[in-house]
Amino acid sequence: MAKQKPRTLSGFMELLPAPQAQFERMVELMRQSYALYGFTPLDTPVIEASEVLLAKAGGETEKQIYRFNKGDSDLSLRFDLTVPLAKYVALHYAELSFPFRRFQIGKVYRGERAQRGRFREFYQADIDVIGDGKLDIVNEAEIPAIIYQTFTSLGLRRFQVHVNNRKVLSGFYAMLGLTEKSGDIMRVVDKLPKIGAEKVRELLTGDGLALSGEQADEILKFISITGSNNTVLSALKEYCGRHELFDQGLDELSAVVKYLGTFGVPEENFAVDLTIARGLDYYTGTVYETFMLDHPEIGSICSGGRYDNLAEYYTDKQLPGVGISIGLTRLFYVLQEQGYLNGALLTAPADVLVLPMTDDLSPAIALATALRGAGIRAQLYTEQKKFKQKMSYADKLGVPYILLLGEDEITQGKASLKDMRTGEQELLSAAEIIERIRLALAGSAAQAPIREPEN
Amino acid sequence: MAKQKPRTLSGFMELLPAPQAQFERMVELMRQSYALYGFTPLDTPVIEASEVLLAKAGGETEKQIYRFNKGDSDLSLRFDLTVPLAKYVALHYAELSFPFRRFQIGKVYRGERAQRGRFREFYQADIDVIGDGKLDIVNEAEIPAIIYQTFTSLGLRRFQVHVNNRKVLSGFYAMLGLTEKSGDIMRVVDKLPKIGAEKVRELLTGDGLALSGEQADEILKFISITGSNNTVLSALKEYCGRHELFDQGLDELSAVVKYLGTFGVPEENFAVDLTIARGLDYYTGTVYETFMLDHPEIGSICSGGRYDNLAEYYTDKQLPGVGISIGLTRLFYVLQEQGYLNGALLTAPADVLVLPMTDDLSPAIALATALRGAGIRAQLYTEQKKFKQKMSYADKLGVPYILLLGEDEITQGKASLKDMRTGEQELLSAAEIIERIRLALAGSAAQAPIREPEN
């Protein structure tokens, strides 16, 4: 028979079992972190009607959409989890309670040019809090805590949540009489870490924006305000009283900073950063980006912000919200590339491999059944292979324990438990085996999927 | 602004938060069950190259495929998890260890005619064990235990795993000289529970198959062998020695039955059933179907079997396997329709809603942070609403507890914990609150998502 060459499309991540287990562990911990803060899991379709999904989209995004016809229907694959959330909230508005807090971890699709580390199918892990008409500032103050909890639970330590407020920025530009240009200016300023201050000044005073040198200097002075949270807030207070929007933004920023410690975020994992704006006009208040301290070149690994109108394309209801998103597939790829995955994490499909050495398999099956009843992941290995091959199989899977059951063991009502890491072997009863494995696994269950390389 | 009417495509399940939480609990328990038996989680792309995905498909399946072009690529959405597994195993053969045991729970796509209870996007929950060249019969004997464990953990009790062996059937038809017609005969016999014996006899002796009355009677006699496992096996022994394939099939069936009890499957949850064959030629040994005793009309809720050649369209390697699949979306829909979902299952996004009654939110935030640190899902509610509206919000979410923090409580370093089910309210310290909620939640964590209606 002619064979079809098996292949996986480029830009689509497909992992081998061990890294897949690490990926799953990351997803599990993210779900747990999000749930701790009272977010409910949602799952929306991957396919939506194009007219619904693309009500807002345009430009670059639209070109990347996977869009096609099936019968009479014009369909598209979701390209993020925000538009489906907007649709969901508008559609089910009457049945939801607000503030509505949901998380969704799911695949999204963008037909980007294939290149290393760029994915066309990738997971996003989003949380959003949606208010009905209003939404309290405390929701914005809580977000850095959720980011902190999430990455910490994954095992990441050296990262920092950067926070700014769009009202502070807009108010500042209004003071300079640059309100109409502020969107374009922010997009330029957003490039500061990549292109540097000089180049930013060039772009600001260049033909496009045509700011005066004075205006450009004011802007560069403003965005160069750095230091501890209190230093930055004090410097910003100097601008107070000149524009209402600025004052409001500074109040919000101060509230976010004020509750940080109470929310459990250490000061070193947080920074007020006047250079971040998030490109999108969508955001109206607090904005967030998160950086790995040792790999700023990767860019933000968790971003988001406050918006005033989630679902304006679907409903007249005013639905303000705040949300963040983690590009999980890319993050995993980067962690793998940078050697951040914890090689000691248990990724074997089973905690113990049961190897019967007799023709009658009943004692081995009974033992496996007892182990499973006690919550221990047990795999029976009954293939007709040489002992050496069986051991090599156990090695490759990375199972921490094997259990040998020969005539001797069966006669004594016991089994030989071999610790694959130490090589030690002991003759134990089923109850002893369960106790032993449970104890060992309780330790490994606490292991994080990320382990930062030591410097 | 003109609004786009929000809608979700027909045939796509989109759940409200409470049923979504129930669905997620089912998925979580399935993952746990599969993991207990040593299966590793996999995740393959939703999109594959059409030439790869459709190497084998044809006829009805191909018509249902979501297939489209993006740039120069001819792409298709996966319509099951078996073909992607075949591709995966063929592609990564050198890096896998065999037997390779994987589970995958993911969405698949079939553009079926929209009708109630039929889905175009639905979850399948699959496990497969793939051997390299050979695969021991114990793997087939273990499958009913996995099905039993999975449904039992979900809370289902009144179900039965039906098992047959294709070799027994093929061997039997060979005895009657009907080998060439056996595929067609099995497809007719498969309809027995739906159309009855008389109609089956008509189809067998009709123009298409044209069996003699004697042959039809032999077949009807054979498939009417029922009773306890031992009764059926004894009746089958009468046919022994007449055809090698039959004898081999009977040995396999006997082995499956022999180890059942040791694998922990109660006899009442299992039946040898000579009428099931699974339509597909793909299966070559043991086959499985699973029925809800009170709802046989729903059909099989978990099916599968043994096959000899998983990836023959991709590789010359002989890769026999055994697997089962649960159509999770349809199962959930049916359970919901039949009132089988456990209404007492905790589906709230949080275990406790923290309600600050003072302007300074620090004490409430500190308490929420402490609760989260202890693994309790805590939501802060800080919107400016009347007390009655706050209580109504807590009610709608279904949170089991609320915590009230006013000046009095704060002065005493305590908070008022209100049990929403009993209405009781107590002034407690943070440590006492944590202890109290943990204890209550330990009980509800054991709740199953399915509760069978009492008859």
PDB file of N, CA and C in Angstrom, chain A residues 90 119 138 191 209 272 277-278 373 396 434:
ATOM      1  N   ALA A  90     -22.540  39.312  25.879  1.00  0.00           N
ATOM      2  CA  ALA A  90     -23.674  40.007  25.258  1.00  0.00           C
ATOM      3  C   ALA A  90     -24.836  39.028  25.061  1.00  0.00           C
ATOM      4  N   PHE A 119       3.659  30.741  16.452  1.00  0.00           N
ATOM      5  CA  PHE A 119       2.706  29.648  16.302  1.00  0.00           C
ATOM      6  C   PHE A 119       1.417  30.123  15.644  1.00  0.00           C
ATOM      7  N   VAL A 138     -10.661  48.137  42.730  1.00  0.00           N
ATOM      8  CA  VAL A 138      -9.993  47.035  43.429  1.00  0.00           C
ATOM      9  C   VAL A 138      -9.736  45.863  42.475  1.00  0.00           C
ATOM     10  N   LYS A 191       7.735  51.776  22.010  1.00  0.00           N
ATOM     11  CA  LYS A 191       8.916  51.150  21.393  1.00  0.00           C
ATOM     12  C   LYS A 191      10.214  51.475  22.137  1.00  0.00           C
ATOM     13  N   LEU A 209       4.548  62.966  13.306  1.00  0.00           N
ATOM     14  CA  LEU A 209       3.926  63.553  14.493  1.00  0.00           C
ATOM     15  C   LEU A 209       4.205  65.048  14.614  1.00  0.00           C
ATOM     16  N   VAL A 272       5.895  50.398  38.815  1.00  0.00           N
ATOM     17  CA  VAL A 272       5.166  51.373  38.014  1.00  0.00           C
ATOM     18  C   VAL A 272       6.084  51.740  36.863  1.00  0.00           C
ATOM     19  N   ALA A 277       2.175  51.211  27.497  1.00  0.00           N
ATOM     20  CA  ALA A 277       0.874  51.788  27.172  1.00  0.00           C
ATOM     21  C   ALA A 277      -0.055  50.745  26.568  1.00  0.00           C
ATOM     22  N   ARG A 278       0.487  49.582  26.145  1.00  0.00           N
ATOM     23  CA  ARG A 278      -0.286  48.627  25.336  1.00  0.00           C
ATOM     24  C   ARG A 278      -0.797  49.362  24.108  1.00  0.00           C
ATOM     25  N   GLY A 373      -6.747   1.757  43.447  1.00  0.00           N
ATOM     26  CA  GLY A 373      -7.773   2.074  44.434  1.00  0.00           C
ATOM     27  C   GLY A 373      -7.271   3.083  45.461  1.00  0.00           C
ATOM     28  N   LYS A 396      12.985   4.284  30.194  1.00  0.00           N
ATOM     29  CA  LYS A 396      12.595   5.276  29.186  1.00  0.00           C
ATOM     30  C   LYS A 396      11.362   6.051  29.607  1.00  0.00           C
ATOM     31  N   ILE A 434       1.927   0.874  49.184  1.00  0.00           N
ATOM     32  CA  ILE A 434       1.063   2.046  49.008  1.00  0.00           C
ATOM     33  C   ILE A 434       1.557   3.212  49.861  1.00  0.00           C
TER      34      ILE A 434
END
